[in-house]
Coordinates of C-alpha atoms in Angstrom, one line a residue:
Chain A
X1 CA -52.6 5.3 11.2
X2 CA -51.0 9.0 10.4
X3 CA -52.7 10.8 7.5
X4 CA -50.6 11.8 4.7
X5 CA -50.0 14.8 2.5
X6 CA -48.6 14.0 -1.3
X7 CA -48.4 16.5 -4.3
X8 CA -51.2 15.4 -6.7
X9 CA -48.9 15.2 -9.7
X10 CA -45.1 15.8 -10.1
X11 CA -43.6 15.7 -13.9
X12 CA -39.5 15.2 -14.1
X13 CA -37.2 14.6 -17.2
X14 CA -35.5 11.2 -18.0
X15 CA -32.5 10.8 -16.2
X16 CA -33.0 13.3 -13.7
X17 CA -33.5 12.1 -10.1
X18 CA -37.5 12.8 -8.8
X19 CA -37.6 14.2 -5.6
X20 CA -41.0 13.1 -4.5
X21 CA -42.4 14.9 -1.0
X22 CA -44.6 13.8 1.7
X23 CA -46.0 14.9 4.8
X24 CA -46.9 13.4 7.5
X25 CA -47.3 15.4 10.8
X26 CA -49.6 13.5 12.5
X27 CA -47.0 10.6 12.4
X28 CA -46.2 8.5 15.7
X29 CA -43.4 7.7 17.2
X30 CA -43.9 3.7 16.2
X31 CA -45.2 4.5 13.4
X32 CA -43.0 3.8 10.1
X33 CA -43.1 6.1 6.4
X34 CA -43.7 3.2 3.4
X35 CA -43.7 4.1 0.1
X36 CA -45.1 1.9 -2.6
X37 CA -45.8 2.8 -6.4
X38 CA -48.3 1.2 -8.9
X39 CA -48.4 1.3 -12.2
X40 CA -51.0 1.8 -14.4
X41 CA -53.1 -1.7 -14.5
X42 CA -50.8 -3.5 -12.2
X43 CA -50.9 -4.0 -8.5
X44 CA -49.0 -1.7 -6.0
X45 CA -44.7 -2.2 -6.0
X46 CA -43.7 -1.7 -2.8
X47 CA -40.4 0.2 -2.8
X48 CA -38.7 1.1 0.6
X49 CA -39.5 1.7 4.4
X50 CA -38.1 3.6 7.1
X51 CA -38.3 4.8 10.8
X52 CA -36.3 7.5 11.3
X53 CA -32.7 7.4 9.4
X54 CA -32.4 7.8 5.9
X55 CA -32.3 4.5 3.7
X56 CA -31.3 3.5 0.7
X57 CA -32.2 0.1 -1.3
X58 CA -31.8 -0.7 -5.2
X59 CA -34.9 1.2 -6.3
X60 CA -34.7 4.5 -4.3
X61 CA -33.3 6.5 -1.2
X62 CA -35.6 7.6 1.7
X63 CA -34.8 11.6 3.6
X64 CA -37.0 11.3 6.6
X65 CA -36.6 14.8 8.7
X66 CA -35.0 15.0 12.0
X67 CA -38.5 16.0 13.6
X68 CA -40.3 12.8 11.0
X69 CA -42.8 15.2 10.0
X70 CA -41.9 14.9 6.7
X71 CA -40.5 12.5 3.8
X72 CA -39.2 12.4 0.4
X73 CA -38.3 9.8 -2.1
X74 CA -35.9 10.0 -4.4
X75 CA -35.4 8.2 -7.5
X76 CA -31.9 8.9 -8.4
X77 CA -32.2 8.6 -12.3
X78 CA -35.6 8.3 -13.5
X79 CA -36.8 6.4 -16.5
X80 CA -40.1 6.5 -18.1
X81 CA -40.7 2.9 -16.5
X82 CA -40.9 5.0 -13.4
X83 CA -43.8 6.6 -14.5
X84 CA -46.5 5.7 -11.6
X85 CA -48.6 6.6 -9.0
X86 CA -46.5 7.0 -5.9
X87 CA -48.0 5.8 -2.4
X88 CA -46.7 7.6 0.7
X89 CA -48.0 5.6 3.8
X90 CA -47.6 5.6 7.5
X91 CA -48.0 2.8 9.5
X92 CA -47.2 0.9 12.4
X93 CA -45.1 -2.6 11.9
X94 CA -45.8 -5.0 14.6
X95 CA -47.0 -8.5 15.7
X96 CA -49.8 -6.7 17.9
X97 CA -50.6 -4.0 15.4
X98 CA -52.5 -3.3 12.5
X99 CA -52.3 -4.9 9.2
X100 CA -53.8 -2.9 6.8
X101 CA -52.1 -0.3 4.4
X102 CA -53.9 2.5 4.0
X103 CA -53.6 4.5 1.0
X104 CA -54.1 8.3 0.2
X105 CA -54.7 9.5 -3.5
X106 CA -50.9 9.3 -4.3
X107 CA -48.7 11.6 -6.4
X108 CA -48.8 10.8 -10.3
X109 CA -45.0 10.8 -11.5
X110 CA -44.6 11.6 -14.9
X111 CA -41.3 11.0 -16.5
X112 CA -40.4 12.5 -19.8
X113 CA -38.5 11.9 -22.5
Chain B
X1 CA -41.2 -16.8 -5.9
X2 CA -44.1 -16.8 -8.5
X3 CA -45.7 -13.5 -7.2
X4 CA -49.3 -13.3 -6.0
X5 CA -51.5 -14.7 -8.8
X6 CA -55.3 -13.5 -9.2
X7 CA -57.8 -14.9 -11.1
X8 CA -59.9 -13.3 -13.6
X9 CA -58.0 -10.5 -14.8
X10 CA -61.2 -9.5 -16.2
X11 CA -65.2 -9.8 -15.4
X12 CA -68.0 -8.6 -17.0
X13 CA -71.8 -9.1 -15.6
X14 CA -75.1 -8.3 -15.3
X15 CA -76.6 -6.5 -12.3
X16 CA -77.6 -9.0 -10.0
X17 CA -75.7 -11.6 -10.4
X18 CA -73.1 -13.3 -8.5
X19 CA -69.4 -13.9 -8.8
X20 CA -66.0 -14.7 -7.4
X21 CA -62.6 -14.2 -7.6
X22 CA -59.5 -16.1 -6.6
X23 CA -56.1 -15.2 -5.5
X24 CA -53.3 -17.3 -4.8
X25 CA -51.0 -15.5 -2.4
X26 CA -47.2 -16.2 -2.3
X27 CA -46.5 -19.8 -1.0
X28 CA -45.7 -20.1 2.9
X29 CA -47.1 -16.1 2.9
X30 CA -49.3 -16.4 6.5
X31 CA -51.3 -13.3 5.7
X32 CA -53.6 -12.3 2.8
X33 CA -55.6 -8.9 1.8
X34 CA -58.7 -8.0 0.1
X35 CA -58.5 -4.4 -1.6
X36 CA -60.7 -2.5 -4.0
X37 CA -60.0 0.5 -6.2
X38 CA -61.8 2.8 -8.3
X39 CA -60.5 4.7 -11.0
X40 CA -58.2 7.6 -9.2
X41 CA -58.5 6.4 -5.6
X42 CA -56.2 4.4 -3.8
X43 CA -56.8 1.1 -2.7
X44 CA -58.9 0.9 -0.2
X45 CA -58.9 -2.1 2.5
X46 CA -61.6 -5.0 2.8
X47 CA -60.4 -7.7 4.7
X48 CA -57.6 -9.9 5.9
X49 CA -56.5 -13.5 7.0
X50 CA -54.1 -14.9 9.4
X51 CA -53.9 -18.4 7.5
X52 CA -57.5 -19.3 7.6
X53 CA -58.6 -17.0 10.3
X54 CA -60.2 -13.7 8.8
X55 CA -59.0 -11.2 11.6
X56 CA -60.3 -7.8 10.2
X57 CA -63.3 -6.6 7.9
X58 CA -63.8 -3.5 6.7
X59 CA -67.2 -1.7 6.9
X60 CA -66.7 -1.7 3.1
X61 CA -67.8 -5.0 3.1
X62 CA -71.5 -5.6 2.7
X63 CA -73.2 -8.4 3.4
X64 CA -73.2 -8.7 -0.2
X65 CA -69.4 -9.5 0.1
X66 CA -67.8 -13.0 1.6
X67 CA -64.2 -13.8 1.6
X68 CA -62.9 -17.3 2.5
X69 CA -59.2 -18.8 2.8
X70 CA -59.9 -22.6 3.5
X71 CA -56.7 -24.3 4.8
X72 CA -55.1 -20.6 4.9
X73 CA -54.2 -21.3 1.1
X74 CA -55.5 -19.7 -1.6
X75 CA -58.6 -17.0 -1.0
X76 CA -62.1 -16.5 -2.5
X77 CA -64.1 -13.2 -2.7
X78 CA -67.5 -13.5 -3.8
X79 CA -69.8 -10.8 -4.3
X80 CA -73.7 -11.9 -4.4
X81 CA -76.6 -10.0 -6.4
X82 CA -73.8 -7.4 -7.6
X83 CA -75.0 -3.9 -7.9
X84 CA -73.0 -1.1 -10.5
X85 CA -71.3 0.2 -7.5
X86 CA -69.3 -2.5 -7.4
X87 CA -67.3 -2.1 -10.2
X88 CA -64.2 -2.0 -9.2
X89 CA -60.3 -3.6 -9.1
X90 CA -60.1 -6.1 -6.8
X91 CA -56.5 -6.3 -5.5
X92 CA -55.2 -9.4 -3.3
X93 CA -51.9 -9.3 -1.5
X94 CA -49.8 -11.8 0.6
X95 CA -47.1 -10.8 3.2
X96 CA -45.0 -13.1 5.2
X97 CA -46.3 -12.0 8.9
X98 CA -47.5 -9.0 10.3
X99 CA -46.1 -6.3 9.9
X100 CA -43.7 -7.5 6.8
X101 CA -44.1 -5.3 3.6
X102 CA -47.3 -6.5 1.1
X103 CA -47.1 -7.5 -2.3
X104 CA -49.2 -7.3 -4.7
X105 CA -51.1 -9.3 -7.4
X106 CA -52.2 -7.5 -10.4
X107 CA -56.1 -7.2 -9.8
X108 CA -59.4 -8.7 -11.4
X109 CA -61.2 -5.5 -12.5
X110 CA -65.1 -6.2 -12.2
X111 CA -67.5 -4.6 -14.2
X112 CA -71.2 -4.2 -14.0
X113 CA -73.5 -3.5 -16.6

């Protein structure tokens, strides 16, 4: 699987959407961009997945770039519930493939008051 | 839906001495992970099961380490003659098939004294 680049730590204000960023340049054309969160003592959430267009569900939107060497989530109005560490991760979905997530060191979100 | 379920939350033991964990995965899920996390690390992958067939191991698992799914059920991981390096969450997940997205229980967190 395609190694991924994440911000160590982003901070953002209640209410405010958080615009988090990942890169992936290494990524494969079968390869597909997951982000999951976890909070702190729970397991990982997973959030939303994509291949190439931009999706939306009812936690968050995913930008993938035209070239797919980059990603960002977006939280659209943050609360501090959304206060996490953010999991970018490529990987590719198939019967044949792989199975295993493989996660990087994240992006600690920090949403203020 | 009652989520993935592990069991202890919590462990506490002497060097040296064996113990085990349970997860119950989401009913009619076909696969089911083994993670481990250290404080400020990711998860990192152990092993999986394709019902009761364990299809991957990491290198991360000693011999020390065993992992059983009878009648592709519930799992065990056991860790034998534990050392203080293995103090760590011990994440189990469930996903549907290959390839669908993971969830999540909320860990047994080992530690060793």
């Amino acid at each position: 699987d395609a190694k991924t680049t994440q911000p160590t730590s982003m901070d953002c204000a209640e209410g405010r959407a958080a615009n988090l960023p990942c890169n992936h340049s290494t990524i494969s054309g079968n390869e597909y961009v997951y982000w999951y969160r976890q909070i702190h003592s729970q397991g990982p959430q997973y959030i939303i997945h994509g291949l190439k267009n931009n999706e939306t569900n009812e936690m968050a939107s995913l930008i993938i770039t035209e070239d797919r060497k980059s990603s960002t989530l977006i939280l659209p109005h943050a609360t501090l519930r959304d206060t996490a560490v953010y999991y970018c991760i490529v990987r590719v979905v198939g019967e044949t493939s792989g199975s295993r997530l493989t996660f990087g060191e994240g992006t600690q979100l920090t949403v203020n008051p | 839906d009652t989520g993935v379920s592990q069991d202890p939350r919590h462990k506490i033991t002497k060097r040296g001495q064996n113990v085990t964990f349970r997860c119950d995965p989401i009913s009619e899920h076909n696969r089911l992970y083994w993670y481990r996390q250290t404080l400020g690390q990711g998860p990192e992958f152990l092993t999986y099961f394709q019902n009761e067939a364990q299809l991957e191991k990491s290198r991360l698992l000693s011999d020390r380490f065993s992992a059983e799914r009878p009648k592709g059920s519930f799992s065990t991981l056991e860790i034998q003659r534990t050392e203080q390096g293995d103090s760590a969450m011990y994440l189990c997940a469930s996903s549907l098939n290959a390839g669908e997205k993971l969830f999540f229980g909320s860990g047994t967190q080992l530690s060793v004294l």
